[in-house]
């Protein structure tokens, strides 16, 4: 028995007000693809007198002097970098993502102090989301291959969680190992939908997330794992 035999598609999701930003709500979020070796965009002025015209080199960030102090005495417009910082570049795609934390602690009296000192980044309202990646449909198409999908349905991967298709989207796998922080709630950063995980599914989703990061289980996860334990054939 897999998770799809325990819960129907109708039991997986519920509708919600898109403006609520609820736990378990599906939103569209730009998600970067992490690289094993960071890629650095070396940027400098094209000519010393002009701070808007730049030239750059894209390279791997594996040189000994990377992330160490260097001369940045000629600043570039729209780009604030300290002497020991680098500008990284990543491929990025908008993906459906599930809200797992809808806010953090922010104190108004601290906000005023930080604004005066130019350190507003030290306290920012943000959300944590778990991005979702589609399952492969065709034999050589994009997305997660079926053997991984089937194992995920049986809760065999602590870092993955299976999701039924919804609103024209394919079946997907939520990746706890790609957790993303969304600062503020600008439409450029997060687009909420009216689809949300049901309360029971979100509780299981959260249990899997906590198991992924801590190795600790709870009664709900242990019960479901017991039911799906023998669903995947050992010889596949």
Coordinates of N, CA and C in Angstrom, one line a residue:
X1 N 0.9 -1.2 0.0 CA 0.0 0.0 0.0 C 0.9 1.2 0.0
X2 N 0.7 2.2 -1.0 CA 1.4 3.4 -1.0 C 0.5 4.6 -0.5
X3 N 1.1 5.7 -0.5 CA 0.4 6.9 0.0 C -0.8 7.2 -0.8
X4 N -0.8 6.9 -2.1 CA -1.9 7.1 -3.0 C -3.1 6.1 -2.8
X5 N -2.8 5.0 -2.1 CA -3.8 4.1 -1.7 C -4.4 4.5 -0.3
X6 N -3.7 5.2 0.4 CA -4.2 5.7 1.7 C -5.1 7.0 1.6
X7 N -4.7 7.8 0.6 CA -5.4 9.1 0.4 C -5.7 9.3 -1.0
X8 N -6.9 9.8 -1.3 CA -7.3 10.1 -2.7 C -6.9 11.5 -3.0
X9 N -7.0 11.9 -4.3 CA -6.6 13.2 -4.7 C -7.5 14.2 -4.0
X10 N -8.8 13.9 -3.8 CA -9.7 14.8 -3.2 C -9.3 15.0 -1.7
X11 N -8.7 14.0 -1.1 CA -8.3 14.2 0.3 C -7.0 14.9 0.5
X12 N -6.3 15.1 -0.6 CA -5.0 15.7 -0.5 C -5.1 17.2 -0.4
X13 N -6.0 17.8 -1.1 CA -6.1 19.3 -1.3 C -7.4 19.8 -0.8
X14 N -7.3 21.1 -0.5 CA -8.5 21.9 -0.1 C -8.3 23.3 -0.7
X15 N -9.4 24.0 -0.9 CA -9.3 25.4 -1.5 C -9.1 26.4 -0.4
X16 N -8.5 27.5 -0.7 CA -8.2 28.5 0.3 C -8.2 29.9 -0.4
X17 N -8.3 30.9 0.4 CA -8.2 32.3 -0.1 C -6.7 32.6 -0.5
X18 N -6.5 32.9 -1.8 CA -5.1 33.1 -2.2 C -4.3 34.2 -1.4
X19 N -5.1 35.1 -0.8 CA -4.4 36.2 -0.1 C -4.0 35.8 1.4
X20 N -4.3 34.6 1.8 CA -4.1 34.2 3.2 C -2.7 33.8 3.5
X21 N -2.0 33.3 2.6 CA -0.6 32.7 2.8 C -0.6 31.8 4.0
X22 N -1.4 30.7 3.8 CA -1.6 29.7 4.9 C -0.5 28.6 4.8
X23 N -0.3 28.0 6.0 CA 0.6 26.8 6.0 C 0.0 25.7 5.0
X24 N 0.9 25.2 4.2 CA 0.4 24.1 3.2 C -0.1 24.7 1.9
X25 N -0.2 26.0 1.8 CA -0.7 26.6 0.6 C 0.4 26.5 -0.5
X26 N -0.1 26.3 -1.7 CA 0.8 26.2 -2.9 C 0.9 27.6 -3.5
X27 N 2.2 28.0 -3.8 CA 2.5 29.3 -4.4 C 3.5 29.1 -5.5
X28 N 3.6 30.0 -6.4 CA 4.6 30.0 -7.4 C 5.7 30.9 -6.9
X29 N 7.0 30.3 -6.9 CA 8.1 31.0 -6.3 C 9.3 30.8 -7.3
X30 N 10.1 31.8 -7.5 CA 11.4 31.6 -8.3 C 12.3 30.8 -7.4
X31 N 12.7 29.6 -8.0 CA 13.6 28.7 -7.2 C 14.9 28.5 -8.0
X32 N 16.0 28.9 -7.4 CA 17.3 28.7 -8.0 C 17.8 27.2 -8.0
X33 N 18.5 26.9 -9.0 CA 19.1 25.5 -9.0 C 20.5 25.6 -8.4
X34 N 20.7 25.0 -7.3 CA 22.1 25.0 -6.6 C 23.1 24.3 -7.4
X35 N 24.3 24.8 -7.5 CA 25.4 24.2 -8.2 C 26.4 23.6 -7.2
X36 N 27.0 22.5 -7.5 CA 28.0 21.9 -6.6 C 29.2 22.8 -6.3
X37 N 29.6 23.5 -7.4 CA 30.6 24.6 -7.2 C 29.9 25.9 -7.6
X38 N 29.9 26.9 -6.7 CA 29.2 28.2 -7.1 C 29.8 28.8 -8.3
X39 N 29.0 29.5 -9.1 CA 29.4 30.2 -10.3 C 29.5 31.7 -10.0
X40 N 30.6 32.3 -10.2 CA 30.8 33.7 -9.9 C 30.7 34.5 -11.1
X41 N 30.1 35.7 -11.0 CA 30.0 36.7 -12.1 C 31.0 37.8 -11.7
X42 N 32.2 37.8 -12.2 CA 33.1 38.8 -11.9 C 32.8 40.1 -12.7
X43 N 32.4 41.1 -12.0 CA 31.9 42.3 -12.6 C 32.8 43.5 -12.3
X44 N 33.1 44.3 -13.2 CA 33.9 45.6 -13.0 C 33.4 46.6 -14.0
X45 N 33.8 47.8 -13.7 CA 33.5 48.9 -14.7 C 34.1 48.7 -16.0
X46 N 33.4 49.0 -17.1 CA 34.0 48.9 -18.4 C 35.0 50.0 -18.6
X47 N 34.8 51.2 -18.1 CA 35.7 52.3 -18.1 C 35.7 52.9 -16.7
X48 N 36.8 53.3 -16.1 CA 36.8 53.7 -14.7 C 35.8 54.8 -14.4
X49 N 35.6 55.7 -15.3 CA 34.7 56.9 -15.1 C 33.2 56.6 -15.1
X50 N 32.8 55.5 -15.6 CA 31.4 55.2 -15.9 C 30.9 54.0 -14.9
X51 N 30.0 54.3 -14.1 CA 29.6 53.3 -13.1 C 28.3 52.5 -13.5
X52 N 27.8 52.8 -14.7 CA 26.6 52.0 -15.2 C 27.0 51.0 -16.3
X53 N 28.1 51.3 -17.0 CA 28.6 50.3 -18.0 C 29.6 49.4 -17.4
X54 N 29.3 48.1 -17.6 CA 30.2 47.1 -16.9 C 30.6 46.0 -17.9
X55 N 31.6 45.3 -17.5 CA 32.1 44.1 -18.2 C 32.2 43.0 -17.2
X56 N 32.0 41.8 -17.6 CA 32.0 40.7 -16.6 C 32.5 39.4 -17.2
X57 N 32.9 38.5 -16.3 CA 33.4 37.2 -16.7 C 32.6 36.2 -15.8
X58 N 32.0 35.1 -16.4 CA 31.4 34.1 -15.7 C 32.3 32.9 -15.5
X59 N 32.5 32.5 -14.3 CA 33.5 31.4 -14.0 C 33.1 30.7 -12.8
X60 N 33.8 29.5 -12.5 CA 33.6 28.7 -11.4 C 34.2 29.4 -10.1
X61 N 33.6 29.3 -9.0 CA 34.1 30.0 -7.8 C 35.0 29.1 -7.0
X62 N 36.1 28.6 -7.7 CA 37.0 27.7 -7.0 C 38.4 28.2 -7.0
X63 N 38.6 29.5 -7.1 CA 39.9 30.1 -7.0 C 40.3 30.5 -5.5
X64 N 41.5 30.5 -5.2 CA 42.0 30.7 -3.8 C 41.6 32.0 -3.3
X65 N 41.5 33.0 -4.1 CA 41.2 34.4 -3.6 C 39.7 34.7 -3.6
X66 N 38.9 33.8 -4.0 CA 37.4 34.0 -4.0 C 37.0 34.2 -2.5
X67 N 36.0 35.1 -2.4 CA 35.4 35.4 -1.1 C 36.4 35.9 -0.1
X68 N 37.5 36.5 -0.6 CA 38.5 37.2 0.3 C 38.6 38.6 -0.1
X69 N 39.1 39.4 0.7 CA 39.1 40.9 0.5 C 39.9 41.2 -0.8
X70 N 39.2 42.1 -1.6 CA 39.8 42.6 -2.8 C 39.4 44.1 -3.0
X71 N 40.1 44.7 -3.9 CA 39.8 46.2 -4.1 C 38.5 46.4 -4.8
X72 N 37.6 47.0 -4.2 CA 36.3 47.4 -4.8 C 36.0 48.9 -4.6
X73 N 37.1 49.6 -4.9 CA 37.1 51.1 -4.7 C 36.2 51.8 -5.8
X74 N 35.9 51.1 -6.9 CA 35.1 51.7 -7.9 C 33.8 51.0 -7.9
X75 N 32.8 51.5 -7.2 CA 31.5 50.8 -7.1 C 30.7 50.8 -8.4
X76 N 29.8 49.9 -8.5 CA 28.9 49.8 -9.7 C 27.5 50.1 -9.3
X77 N 26.8 50.8 -10.1 CA 25.4 51.2 -9.8 C 24.5 50.0 -9.6
X78 N 23.6 50.0 -8.6 CA 22.7 49.0 -8.3 C 23.3 47.7 -7.7
X79 N 24.6 47.8 -7.5 CA 25.3 46.6 -6.9 C 26.2 47.0 -5.7
X80 N 25.7 46.5 -4.5 CA 26.4 46.8 -3.3 C 27.1 45.6 -2.9
X81 N 28.4 45.6 -2.9 CA 29.2 44.5 -2.5 C 30.4 44.9 -1.6
X82 N 30.6 44.1 -0.5 CA 31.7 44.4 0.3 C 33.0 43.7 -0.3
X83 N 34.1 44.1 0.3 CA 35.4 43.6 -0.3 C 35.6 42.1 -0.3
X84 N 34.9 41.4 0.6 CA 35.0 40.0 0.7 C 33.8 39.2 0.2
X85 N 33.0 39.9 -0.6 CA 31.8 39.3 -1.2 C 31.9 39.0 -2.7
X86 N 31.2 38.1 -3.2 CA 31.2 37.7 -4.6 C 29.8 37.8 -5.1
X87 N 29.6 38.0 -6.4 CA 28.3 38.0 -7.1 C 28.1 36.6 -7.7
X88 N 27.2 35.8 -7.2 CA 26.9 34.5 -7.7 C 25.8 34.5 -8.8
X89 N 25.8 33.6 -9.6 CA 24.7 33.4 -10.6 C 24.2 32.0 -10.7
X90 N 22.9 31.8 -10.8 CA 22.3 30.5 -10.8 C 21.2 30.5 -11.8
X91 N 20.9 29.3 -12.4 CA 19.7 29.2 -13.2 C 18.5 29.2 -12.2
X92 N 17.4 29.7 -12.6 CA 16.2 29.8 -11.7 C 14.9 29.6 -12.5
X93 N 14.0 29.0 -11.9 CA 12.7 28.7 -12.5 C 11.6 28.9 -11.5
X94 N 10.4 29.5 -12.0 CA 9.3 29.6 -11.1 C 8.7 28.2 -10.9
X95 N 8.5 27.7 -9.7 CA 8.0 26.4 -9.4 C 6.9 26.5 -8.4
X96 N 6.0 25.6 -8.4 CA 5.0 25.5 -7.3 C 5.7 25.1 -6.0
X97 N 5.4 25.8 -4.9 CA 6.1 25.6 -3.7 C 5.1 25.7 -2.5
X98 N 5.4 24.9 -1.5 CA 4.4 24.8 -0.4 C 4.9 25.5 0.8
X99 N 4.1 26.4 1.4 CA 4.5 27.2 2.5 C 4.6 26.3 3.7
X100 N 5.7 26.2 4.4 CA 5.9 25.4 5.6 C 6.1 26.2 6.8
X101 N 6.4 27.5 6.6 CA 6.4 28.5 7.7 C 6.0 29.8 7.2
X102 N 4.9 30.4 7.7 CA 4.3 31.5 7.1 C 4.8 32.9 7.7
X103 N 5.7 32.8 8.6 CA 6.2 34.1 9.1 C 7.2 33.8 10.2
X104 N 7.9 34.9 10.6 CA 8.9 34.8 11.7 C 8.7 36.0 12.6
X105 N 9.4 36.0 13.7 CA 9.3 37.1 14.7 C 9.9 38.4 14.2
X106 N 9.1 39.5 14.2 CA 9.6 40.8 13.9 C 9.1 41.8 14.9
X107 N 9.9 42.6 15.5 CA 9.5 43.5 16.6 C 9.6 45.0 16.1
X108 N 8.5 45.7 16.2 CA 8.5 47.1 15.7 C 9.5 48.0 16.3
X109 N 9.8 47.8 17.6 CA 10.8 48.7 18.2 C 12.2 48.4 17.7
X110 N 12.4 47.2 17.3 CA 13.7 46.8 16.7 C 13.8 47.3 15.2
X111 N 12.7 47.3 14.5 CA 12.6 47.8 13.1 C 13.1 49.2 13.1
X112 N 12.6 50.0 14.0 CA 13.0 51.5 14.0 C 14.5 51.6 14.2
X113 N 15.1 50.9 15.1 CA 16.5 50.9 15.4 C 17.3 50.5 14.2
X114 N 16.9 49.4 13.5 CA 17.6 48.9 12.4 C 17.5 49.9 11.2
X115 N 16.4 50.6 11.0 CA 16.2 51.5 10.0 C 17.2 52.7 10.1
X116 N 17.3 53.2 11.4 CA 18.2 54.3 11.6 C 19.7 53.9 11.4
X117 N 20.0 52.6 11.6 CA 21.4 52.2 11.4 C 21.7 51.6 10.1
X118 N 20.7 51.6 9.2 CA 20.9 51.0 7.9 C 21.1 49.5 7.9
X119 N 20.4 48.8 8.8 CA 20.6 47.3 8.9 C 19.3 46.6 9.0
X120 N 18.4 47.0 8.1 CA 17.0 46.4 8.1 C 17.0 45.0 7.7
X121 N 18.1 44.5 7.1 CA 18.2 43.1 6.7 C 18.3 42.2 7.9
X122 N 18.7 42.7 9.1 CA 18.8 41.9 10.3 C 17.5 41.4 10.9
X123 N 16.4 42.0 10.5 CA 15.1 41.5 10.9 C 14.1 41.7 9.7
X124 N 13.7 40.7 9.1 CA 12.9 40.8 7.9 C 11.8 39.7 8.0
X125 N 10.6 40.1 7.7 CA 9.5 39.1 7.6 C 9.7 38.2 6.4
X126 N 9.6 36.9 6.7 CA 9.9 36.0 5.6 C 9.1 34.7 5.8
X127 N 9.0 33.9 4.7 CA 8.4 32.6 4.8 C 9.3 31.6 4.3
X128 N 9.1 30.3 4.7 CA 9.9 29.2 4.2 C 9.0 28.4 3.3
X129 N 9.5 28.0 2.1 CA 8.7 27.2 1.2 C 9.5 26.0 0.7
X130 N 8.7 24.9 0.4 CA 9.3 23.7 -0.1 C 9.0 23.6 -1.6
X131 N 9.9 23.7 -2.5 CA 9.6 23.7 -4.0 C 9.3 22.3 -4.4
X132 N 8.5 22.2 -5.5 CA 8.0 21.0 -6.0 C 8.5 20.8 -7.5
X133 N 8.8 19.6 -7.8 CA 9.4 19.3 -9.1 C 8.5 18.2 -9.8
X134 N 8.2 18.4 -11.0 CA 7.3 17.5 -11.7 C 7.8 16.1 -11.9
X135 N 6.9 15.1 -12.0 CA 7.3 13.7 -12.3 C 7.4 13.5 -13.8
X136 N 8.3 12.7 -14.2 CA 8.4 12.4 -15.7 C 7.2 11.6 -16.2
X137 N 6.7 12.0 -17.3 CA 5.5 11.4 -17.9 C 5.9 10.5 -19.1
X138 N 6.6 11.1 -20.0 CA 7.1 10.3 -21.1 C 8.4 9.5 -20.7
X139 N 8.7 8.5 -21.5 CA 9.9 7.6 -21.2 C 11.2 8.4 -21.1
X140 N 11.4 9.4 -21.9 CA 12.6 10.2 -21.9 C 12.3 11.7 -21.7
X141 N 11.2 12.0 -21.0 CA 10.9 13.4 -20.7 C 11.6 13.9 -19.5
X142 N 11.3 15.2 -19.2 CA 11.9 15.8 -18.0 C 11.2 15.4 -16.8
X143 N 11.7 15.7 -15.6 CA 11.1 15.4 -14.4 C 11.6 14.1 -13.7
X144 N 11.2 13.9 -12.5 CA 11.6 12.7 -11.7 C 11.2 11.4 -12.4
X145 N 12.2 10.5 -12.5 CA 11.9 9.2 -13.1 C 11.0 8.4 -12.2
X146 N 10.3 7.5 -12.8 CA 9.2 6.7 -12.1 C 9.7 5.9 -10.9
X147 N 10.9 5.2 -11.0 CA 11.4 4.5 -9.9 C 11.5 5.4 -8.6
X148 N 11.9 6.6 -8.8 CA 12.0 7.6 -7.6 C 10.6 7.9 -7.2
X149 N 9.7 8.2 -8.1 CA 8.3 8.5 -7.8 C 7.7 7.4 -7.0
X150 N 7.8 6.2 -7.4 CA 7.2 5.1 -6.7 C 7.7 4.9 -5.3
X151 N 9.0 5.0 -5.2 CA 9.6 5.0 -3.8 C 9.2 6.1 -2.9
X152 N 9.0 7.3 -3.5 CA 8.5 8.4 -2.8 C 7.1 8.2 -2.3
X153 N 6.3 7.6 -3.1 CA 4.9 7.3 -2.7 C 4.9 6.3 -1.4
X154 N 6.0 5.6 -1.3 CA 6.1 4.7 -0.1 C 6.9 5.2 1.0
X155 N 7.2 6.5 0.9 CA 7.9 7.3 2.0 C 9.3 6.7 2.2
X156 N 10.0 6.3 1.1 CA 11.3 5.7 1.2 C 12.4 6.7 1.2
X157 N 12.1 7.9 0.7 CA 13.0 9.0 0.7 C 12.6 10.0 1.8
X158 N 13.5 10.3 2.7 CA 13.1 11.2 3.8 C 13.1 12.7 3.3
X159 N 13.8 12.9 2.1 CA 13.9 14.3 1.6 C 12.8 14.6 0.6
X160 N 12.0 13.7 0.2 CA 10.9 13.9 -0.8 C 9.5 13.6 -0.2
X161 N 8.5 14.2 -0.9 CA 7.1 14.0 -0.5 C 6.3 14.0 -1.8
X162 N 5.6 13.0 -2.1 CA 4.8 12.9 -3.3 C 3.5 13.8 -3.2
X163 N 3.2 14.3 -4.4 CA 2.0 15.2 -4.5 C 1.2 14.8 -5.8
X164 N -0.1 14.6 -5.6 CA -1.0 14.4 -6.8 C -0.9 15.6 -7.7
X165 N -1.3 15.5 -8.9 CA -1.5 16.6 -9.8 C -2.6 17.5 -9.3
X166 N -2.5 18.8 -9.7 CA -3.6 19.7 -9.3 C -3.6 20.8 -10.4
X167 N -4.8 21.3 -10.7 CA -5.1 22.4 -11.6 C -4.2 22.4 -12.8
X168 N -4.2 21.2 -13.5 CA -3.5 21.1 -14.7 C -2.0 20.9 -14.6
X169 N -1.5 20.9 -13.4 CA 0.0 20.6 -13.1 C 0.1 19.0 -13.0
X170 N 1.3 18.6 -13.3 CA 1.6 17.1 -13.3 C 1.8 16.7 -11.8
X171 N 1.8 15.4 -11.6 CA 2.2 14.8 -10.4 C 3.6 15.4 -10.0
X172 N 3.9 15.5 -8.8 CA 5.2 16.2 -8.4 C 5.8 15.6 -7.2
X173 N 7.0 16.0 -6.9 CA 7.7 15.6 -5.7 C 8.2 16.9 -5.0
X174 N 7.7 17.1 -3.8 CA 8.2 18.3 -3.0 C 9.6 17.9 -2.4
X175 N 10.6 18.8 -2.5 CA 11.9 18.5 -2.1 C 12.3 19.3 -0.9
X176 N 12.3 18.6 0.3 CA 12.8 19.3 1.5 C 14.2 19.7 1.4
X177 N 15.0 19.1 0.6 CA 16.4 19.4 0.4 C 16.6 20.6 -0.5
X178 N 15.6 21.3 -0.8 CA 15.6 22.5 -1.6 C 14.9 23.7 -1.0
X179 N 14.7 23.6 0.4 CA 13.9 24.6 1.1 C 14.4 26.0 0.7
X180 N 13.4 26.9 0.5 CA 13.7 28.3 0.1 C 13.1 29.3 1.0
X181 N 13.9 30.4 1.2 CA 13.4 31.5 2.0 C 12.8 32.6 1.1
X182 N 11.6 33.1 1.4 CA 11.0 34.2 0.6 C 10.9 35.4 1.5
X183 N 11.5 36.5 1.1 CA 11.5 37.7 1.9 C 10.3 38.6 1.5
X184 N 9.5 39.0 2.5 CA 8.4 39.8 2.2 C 7.4 39.1 1.4
X185 N 6.4 39.8 0.8 CA 5.4 39.1 0.0 C 5.1 39.8 -1.3
X186 N 6.2 40.3 -1.9 CA 6.1 40.9 -3.2 C 5.6 39.9 -4.3
X187 N 4.7 40.3 -5.2 CA 4.3 39.4 -6.3 C 5.4 38.9 -7.1
X188 N 6.5 39.7 -7.1 CA 7.7 39.3 -7.9 C 8.4 38.1 -7.2
X189 N 8.1 37.9 -5.9 CA 8.8 36.8 -5.2 C 7.9 35.6 -4.9
X190 N 6.6 35.9 -4.8 CA 5.7 34.8 -4.5 C 4.3 35.1 -5.0
X191 N 3.7 34.1 -5.7 CA 2.4 34.2 -6.3 C 1.5 33.1 -5.7
X192 N 0.6 33.4 -4.8 CA -0.2 32.4 -4.1 C -1.3 31.9 -5.0
X193 N -1.7 30.6 -4.8 CA -2.8 30.0 -5.5 C -3.9 29.8 -4.5
X194 N -5.0 29.2 -5.0 CA -6.1 28.9 -4.1 C -6.2 27.5 -3.7
X195 N -5.0 26.8 -3.9 CA -4.9 25.4 -3.5 C -4.0 25.2 -2.3
X196 N -4.4 24.3 -1.4 CA -3.7 24.2 -0.1 C -3.8 22.7 0.2
X197 N -2.7 22.2 0.8 CA -2.8 20.8 1.4 C -3.8 20.7 2.4
X198 N -4.6 19.6 2.5 CA -5.5 19.4 3.5 C -4.8 19.3 4.9
X199 N -5.6 19.5 6.0 CA -4.9 19.5 7.3 C -4.2 18.2 7.6
X200 N -4.8 17.1 7.2 CA -4.2 15.8 7.5 C -2.9 15.6 6.7
X201 N -3.0 15.9 5.4 CA -1.8 15.8 4.5 C -0.7 16.7 5.0
X202 N -1.1 18.0 5.3 CA 0.0 18.9 5.8 C 0.6 18.4 7.1
X203 N -0.1 17.8 8.0 CA 0.5 17.2 9.2 C 1.5 16.1 8.8
X204 N 1.1 15.3 7.8 CA 2.1 14.2 7.4 C 3.3 14.8 6.7
X205 N 3.0 15.9 5.9 CA 4.1 16.6 5.2 C 5.0 17.2 6.2
X206 N 4.5 17.8 7.2 CA 5.4 18.5 8.2 C 6.1 17.4 9.0
X207 N 5.5 16.2 9.3 CA 6.2 15.2 9.9 C 7.3 14.6 9.1
X208 N 7.2 14.5 7.8 CA 8.3 14.1 7.0 C 9.4 15.1 6.9
X209 N 9.0 16.4 6.9 CA 10.1 17.4 6.9 C 10.9 17.4 8.2
X210 N 10.2 17.2 9.3 CA 10.9 17.1 10.6 C 11.8 15.9 10.7
X211 N 11.3 14.8 10.1 CA 12.1 13.6 10.0 C 13.3 13.8 9.1
X212 N 13.1 14.5 8.1 CA 14.2 14.8 7.1 C 15.4 15.5 7.8
X213 N 15.0 16.5 8.6 CA 16.1 17.4 9.2 C 16.6 16.9 10.5
X214 N 15.8 16.0 11.2 CA 16.2 15.6 12.6 C 16.3 14.1 12.8
X215 N 15.7 13.4 11.9 CA 15.7 11.9 12.0 C 14.7 11.4 13.1
X216 N 13.9 12.4 13.6 CA 12.9 12.0 14.6 C 11.5 11.8 14.0
X217 N 10.8 10.8 14.4 CA 9.5 10.6 13.9 C 8.4 10.9 15.0
X218 N 7.2 10.8 14.5 CA 6.1 10.9 15.5 C 5.1 9.8 15.2
X219 N 4.0 9.8 16.0 CA 3.0 8.7 15.8 C 2.4 8.6 14.5
X220 N 2.0 9.8 13.9 CA 1.4 9.8 12.6 C 2.3 9.2 11.6
X221 N 3.6 9.7 11.5 CA 4.5 9.2 10.5 C 4.8 7.7 10.7
X222 N 5.0 7.3 11.9 CA 5.2 5.8 12.2 C 4.1 5.0 11.7
X223 N 2.8 5.4 11.9 CA 1.7 4.7 11.5 C 1.6 4.6 10.0
X224 N 1.8 5.7 9.3 CA 1.7 5.7 7.8 C 2.9 4.8 7.3
X225 N 4.1 5.0 7.8 CA 5.2 4.2 7.3 C 5.0 2.7 7.5
X226 N 4.3 2.3 8.6 CA 4.0 0.9 8.8 C 3.1 0.4 7.7
X227 N 2.1 1.2 7.3 CA 1.1 0.8 6.3 C 1.8 0.7 4.9
X228 N 2.7 1.6 4.6 CA 3.3 1.6 3.2 C 4.6 0.8 3.1
X229 N 5.1 0.2 4.2 CA 6.4 -0.4 4.3 C 6.6 -1.4 3.2
X230 N 5.7 -2.3 2.9 CA 5.9 -3.4 2.0 C 5.3 -3.1 0.6
X231 N 5.0 -1.9 0.3 CA 4.3 -1.6 -1.0 C 5.3 -1.6 -2.2
X232 N 6.6 -1.3 -1.9 CA 7.5 -1.3 -3.1 C 8.2 -2.6 -3.2
X233 N 8.2 -3.3 -4.3 CA 8.9 -4.6 -4.4 C 10.4 -4.4 -4.3
X234 N 11.0 -5.3 -3.5 CA 12.4 -5.3 -3.3 C 13.3 -5.4 -4.5
X235 N 12.8 -6.2 -5.5 CA 13.6 -6.5 -6.7 C 13.5 -5.5 -7.7
X236 N 12.8 -4.3 -7.5 CA 12.7 -3.3 -8.6 C 13.8 -2.2 -8.3

